[in-house]
C-alpha positions as a printed NumPy array, in Angstrom:
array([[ 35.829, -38.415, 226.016],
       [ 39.205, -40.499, 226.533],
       [ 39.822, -43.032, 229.115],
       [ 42.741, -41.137, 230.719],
       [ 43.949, -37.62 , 231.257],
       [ 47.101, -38.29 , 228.787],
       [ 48.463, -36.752, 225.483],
       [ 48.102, -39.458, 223.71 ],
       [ 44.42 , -39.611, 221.297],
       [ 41.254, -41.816, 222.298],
       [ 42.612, -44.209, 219.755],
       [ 45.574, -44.86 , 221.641],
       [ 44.169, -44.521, 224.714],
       [ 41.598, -46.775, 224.324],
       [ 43.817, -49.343, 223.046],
       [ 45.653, -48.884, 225.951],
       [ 42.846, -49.52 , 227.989],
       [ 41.978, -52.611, 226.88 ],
       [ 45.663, -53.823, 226.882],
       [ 45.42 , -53.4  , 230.816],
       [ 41.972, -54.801, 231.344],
       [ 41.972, -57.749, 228.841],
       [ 42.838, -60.602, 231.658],
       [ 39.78 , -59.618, 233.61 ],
       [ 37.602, -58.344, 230.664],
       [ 35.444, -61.515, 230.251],
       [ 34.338, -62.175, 233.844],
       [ 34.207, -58.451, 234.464],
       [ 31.717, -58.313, 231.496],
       [ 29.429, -61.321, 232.457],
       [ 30.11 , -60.536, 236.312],
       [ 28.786, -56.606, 236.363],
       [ 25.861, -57.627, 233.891],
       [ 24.649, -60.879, 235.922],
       [ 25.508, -62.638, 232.377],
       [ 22.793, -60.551, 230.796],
       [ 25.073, -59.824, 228.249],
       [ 25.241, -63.57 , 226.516],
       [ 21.237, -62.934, 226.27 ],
       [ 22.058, -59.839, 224.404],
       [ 24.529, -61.391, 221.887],
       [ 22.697, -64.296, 221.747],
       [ 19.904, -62.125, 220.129],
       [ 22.622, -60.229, 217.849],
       [ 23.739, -64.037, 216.86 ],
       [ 19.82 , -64.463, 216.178],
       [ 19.558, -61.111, 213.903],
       [ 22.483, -62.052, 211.899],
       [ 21.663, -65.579, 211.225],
       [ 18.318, -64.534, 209.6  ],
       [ 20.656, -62.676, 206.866],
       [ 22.364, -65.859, 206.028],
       [ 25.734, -64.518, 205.446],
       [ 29.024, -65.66 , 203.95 ],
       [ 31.096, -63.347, 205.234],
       [ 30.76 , -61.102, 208.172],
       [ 32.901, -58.246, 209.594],
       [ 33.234, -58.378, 213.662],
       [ 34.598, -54.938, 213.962],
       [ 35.955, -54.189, 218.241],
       [ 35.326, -58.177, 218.198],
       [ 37.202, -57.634, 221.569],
       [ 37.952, -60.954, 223.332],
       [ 36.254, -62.56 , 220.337],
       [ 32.806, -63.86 , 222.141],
       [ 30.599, -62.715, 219.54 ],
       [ 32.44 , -63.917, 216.426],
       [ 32.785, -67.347, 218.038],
       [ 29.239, -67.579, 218.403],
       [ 28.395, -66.124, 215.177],
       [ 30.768, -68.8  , 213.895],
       [ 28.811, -71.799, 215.686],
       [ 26.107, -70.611, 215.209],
       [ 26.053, -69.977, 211.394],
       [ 28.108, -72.579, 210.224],
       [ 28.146, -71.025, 206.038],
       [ 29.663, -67.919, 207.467],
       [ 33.229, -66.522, 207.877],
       [ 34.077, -64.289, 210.363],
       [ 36.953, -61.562, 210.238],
       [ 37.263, -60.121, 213.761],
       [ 38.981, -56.733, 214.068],
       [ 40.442, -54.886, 217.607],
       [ 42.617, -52.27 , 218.166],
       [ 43.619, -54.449, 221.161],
       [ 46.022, -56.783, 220.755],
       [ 45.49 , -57.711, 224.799],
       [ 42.082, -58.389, 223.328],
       [ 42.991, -60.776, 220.421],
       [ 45.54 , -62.682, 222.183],
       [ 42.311, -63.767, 224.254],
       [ 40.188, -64.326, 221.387],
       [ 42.861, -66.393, 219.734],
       [ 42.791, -68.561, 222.488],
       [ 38.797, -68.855, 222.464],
       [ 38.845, -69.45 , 218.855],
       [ 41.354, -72.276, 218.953],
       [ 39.936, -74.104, 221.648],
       [ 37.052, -74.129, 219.743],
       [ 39.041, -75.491, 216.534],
       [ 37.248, -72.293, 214.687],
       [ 40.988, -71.198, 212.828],
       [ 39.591, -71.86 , 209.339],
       [ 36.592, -70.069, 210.156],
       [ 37.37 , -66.593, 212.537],
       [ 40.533, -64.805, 211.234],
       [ 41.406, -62.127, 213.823],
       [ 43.572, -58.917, 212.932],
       [ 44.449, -55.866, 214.996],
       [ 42.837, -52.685, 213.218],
       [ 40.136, -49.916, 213.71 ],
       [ 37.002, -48.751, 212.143],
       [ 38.463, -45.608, 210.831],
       [ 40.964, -47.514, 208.488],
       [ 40.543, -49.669, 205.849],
       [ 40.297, -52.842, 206.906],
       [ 38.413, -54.537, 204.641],
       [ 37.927, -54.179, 200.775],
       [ 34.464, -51.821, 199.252],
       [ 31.582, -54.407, 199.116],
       [ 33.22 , -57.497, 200.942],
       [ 31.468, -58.277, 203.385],
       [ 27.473, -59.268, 203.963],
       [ 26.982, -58.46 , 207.478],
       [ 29.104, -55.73 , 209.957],
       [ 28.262, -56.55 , 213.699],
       [ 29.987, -54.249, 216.488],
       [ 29.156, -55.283, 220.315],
       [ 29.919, -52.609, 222.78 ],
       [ 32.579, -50.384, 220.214],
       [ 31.047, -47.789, 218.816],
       [ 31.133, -45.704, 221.446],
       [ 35.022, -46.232, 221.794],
       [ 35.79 , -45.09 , 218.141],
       [ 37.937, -42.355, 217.427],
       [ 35.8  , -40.63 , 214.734],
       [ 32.026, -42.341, 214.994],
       [ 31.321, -40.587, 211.733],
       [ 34.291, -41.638, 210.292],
       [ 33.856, -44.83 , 211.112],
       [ 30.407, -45.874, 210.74 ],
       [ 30.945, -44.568, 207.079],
       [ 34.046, -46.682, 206.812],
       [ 31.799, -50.006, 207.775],
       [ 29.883, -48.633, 205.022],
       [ 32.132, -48.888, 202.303],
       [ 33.024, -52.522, 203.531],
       [ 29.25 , -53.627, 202.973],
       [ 28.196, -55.095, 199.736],
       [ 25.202, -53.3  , 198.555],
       [ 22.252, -54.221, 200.807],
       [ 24.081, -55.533, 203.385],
       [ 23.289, -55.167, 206.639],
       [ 24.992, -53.819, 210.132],
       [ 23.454, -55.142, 213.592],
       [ 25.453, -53.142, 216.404],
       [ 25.032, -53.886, 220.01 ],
       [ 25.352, -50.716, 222.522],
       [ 24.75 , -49.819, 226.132],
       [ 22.216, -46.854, 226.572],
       [ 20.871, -45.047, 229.224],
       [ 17.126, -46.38 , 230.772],
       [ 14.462, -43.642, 230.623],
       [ 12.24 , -45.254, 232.923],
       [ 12.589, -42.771, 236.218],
       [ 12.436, -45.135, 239.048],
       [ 14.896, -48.034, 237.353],
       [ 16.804, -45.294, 235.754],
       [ 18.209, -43.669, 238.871],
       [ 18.692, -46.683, 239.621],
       [ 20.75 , -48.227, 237.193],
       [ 22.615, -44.896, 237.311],
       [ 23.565, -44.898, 241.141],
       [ 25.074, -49.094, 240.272],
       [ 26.788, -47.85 , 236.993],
       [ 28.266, -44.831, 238.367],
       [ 28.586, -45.721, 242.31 ],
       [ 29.331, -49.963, 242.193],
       [ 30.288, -51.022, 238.857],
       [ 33.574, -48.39 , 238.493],
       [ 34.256, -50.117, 242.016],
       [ 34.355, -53.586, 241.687],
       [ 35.692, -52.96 , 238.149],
       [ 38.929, -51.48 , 238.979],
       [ 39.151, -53.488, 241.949],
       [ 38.944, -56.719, 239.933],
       [ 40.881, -54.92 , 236.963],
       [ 43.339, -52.792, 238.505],
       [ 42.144, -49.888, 237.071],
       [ 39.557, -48.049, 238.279],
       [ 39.98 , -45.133, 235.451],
       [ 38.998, -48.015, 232.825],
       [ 35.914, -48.614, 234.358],
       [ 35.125, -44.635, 235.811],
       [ 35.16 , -43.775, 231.933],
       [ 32.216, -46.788, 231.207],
       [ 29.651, -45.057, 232.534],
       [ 30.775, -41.834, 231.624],
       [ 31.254, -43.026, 227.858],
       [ 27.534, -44.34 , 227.924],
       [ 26.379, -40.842, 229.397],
       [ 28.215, -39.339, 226.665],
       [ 26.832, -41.973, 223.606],
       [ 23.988, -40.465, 221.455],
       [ 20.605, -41.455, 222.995],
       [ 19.127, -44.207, 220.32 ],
       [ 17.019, -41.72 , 217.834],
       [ 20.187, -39.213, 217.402],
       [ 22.404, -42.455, 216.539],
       [ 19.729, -43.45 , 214.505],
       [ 20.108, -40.35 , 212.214],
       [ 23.787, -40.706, 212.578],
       [ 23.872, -44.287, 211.041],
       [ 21.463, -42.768, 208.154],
       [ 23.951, -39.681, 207.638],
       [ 26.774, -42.515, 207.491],
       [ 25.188, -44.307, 204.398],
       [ 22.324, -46.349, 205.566],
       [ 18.752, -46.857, 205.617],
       [ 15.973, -48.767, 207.427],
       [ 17.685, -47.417, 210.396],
       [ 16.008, -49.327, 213.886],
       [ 16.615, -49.375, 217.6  ],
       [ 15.706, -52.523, 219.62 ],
       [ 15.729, -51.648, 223.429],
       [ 17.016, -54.513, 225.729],
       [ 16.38 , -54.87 , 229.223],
       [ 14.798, -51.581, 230.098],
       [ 16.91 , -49.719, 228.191],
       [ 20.034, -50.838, 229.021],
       [ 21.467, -51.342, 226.215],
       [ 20.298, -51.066, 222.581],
       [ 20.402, -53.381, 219.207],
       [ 20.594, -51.427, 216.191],
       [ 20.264, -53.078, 212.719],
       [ 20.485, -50.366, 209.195],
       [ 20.994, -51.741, 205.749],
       [ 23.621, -50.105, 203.675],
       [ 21.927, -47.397, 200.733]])
């Protein structure tokens, strides 16, 4: 699934996406999830500090709210944040110098699909809301692979879809009815925020991803449900 009806690949498309909506991106994100979504890095932040890293791979780091958390919150480690976006990382540049965190977040444009960091560099590989925008997700997830030391670990944060009946239709008719609404009203464009729902729809339900991240080179593959489904935290270590 691609953002727009163009030519051009999901790659580009996407990137193109996020060029448009990067202005509004951050109070879009905490406006349409009443802020939930802080709680749900917060707990991401929480994961990853357990593992004690020194060097951690922020791949879709977007507008860079994760890695500067990650960053104050685990002062030993240093981040490398990596968007196709460059909308995106002109925001997170901004974040991450306000917060005098240059010698500790590096942020370069790039995708998962490419090499974009050397085999075994890195301790930890988070991804907050990306996975379901790359290209290849085999490709990819296998890529984040070869960037892991042996043992490391990858904590990825993804919306799902709520199984619960009652809250489920519910969530669907906001998601699919009010969100694409006041998201391309805010954004100015509504195809940006039609294809968010649709991309979730679309995203392997938790225990097929699971068996995708295990096909992809990992192991110890788990699924943390947040908020009734909503979205899901998934931590594997690399084989």
């Amino acid at each position: 699934m691609k953002p727009y009806d163009t030519e051009l690949s999901k790659k580009e498309e996407v990137r193109a996406m996020f060029d448009n909506i990067a202005p509004a991106y951050d109070r879009l994100n905490h406006t349409l999830s009443l802020s939930v979504d802080r709680i749900w890095r917060r707990r991401v932040v929480r994961i990853v500090g357990r593992l004690h890293p020194r060097r951690v791979l922020d791949m879709a780091t977007g507008t860079g709210d994760l890695a500067v958390m990650m960053a104050r919150s685990i002062p030993e480690a240093h981040i490398k944040g990596v968007d196709l976006s460059e909308g995106m990382l002109d925001v997170a540049r901004r974040k991450v110098a306000a917060r005098g965190l240059e010698e500790r977040v590096t942020l370069e444009a790039g995708d998962a699909e490419t090499a974009v960091a050397a085999a075994g560099s890195v301790d930890v590989v988070t991804v907050a809301f990306g996975v379901r925008n790359f290209g290849d997700l085999g490709r990819g997830l296998a890529e984040l692979s070869r960037a892991l030391r042996p043992g490391g670990r990858i904590v990825i944060l993804e919306f799902s879809t709520p199984t619960m009946p009652v809250f489920g239709r519910l969530y669907d008719w906001y998601s699919h009815r009010v969100l694409p609404r006041i998201g391309g009203w805010l954004s100015h464009d509504r195809q940006a925020y039609d294809y968010l729902p649709r991309s979730v729809d679309e995203f392997p339900q938790p225990e097929e991803f699971l068996t995708i991240l295990a096909a992809a080179g990992f192991r110890d593959c788990r699924a943390r449900s947040q908020s009734f489904g909503i979205a899901q935290i998934y931590t594997a270590e690399k084989c």
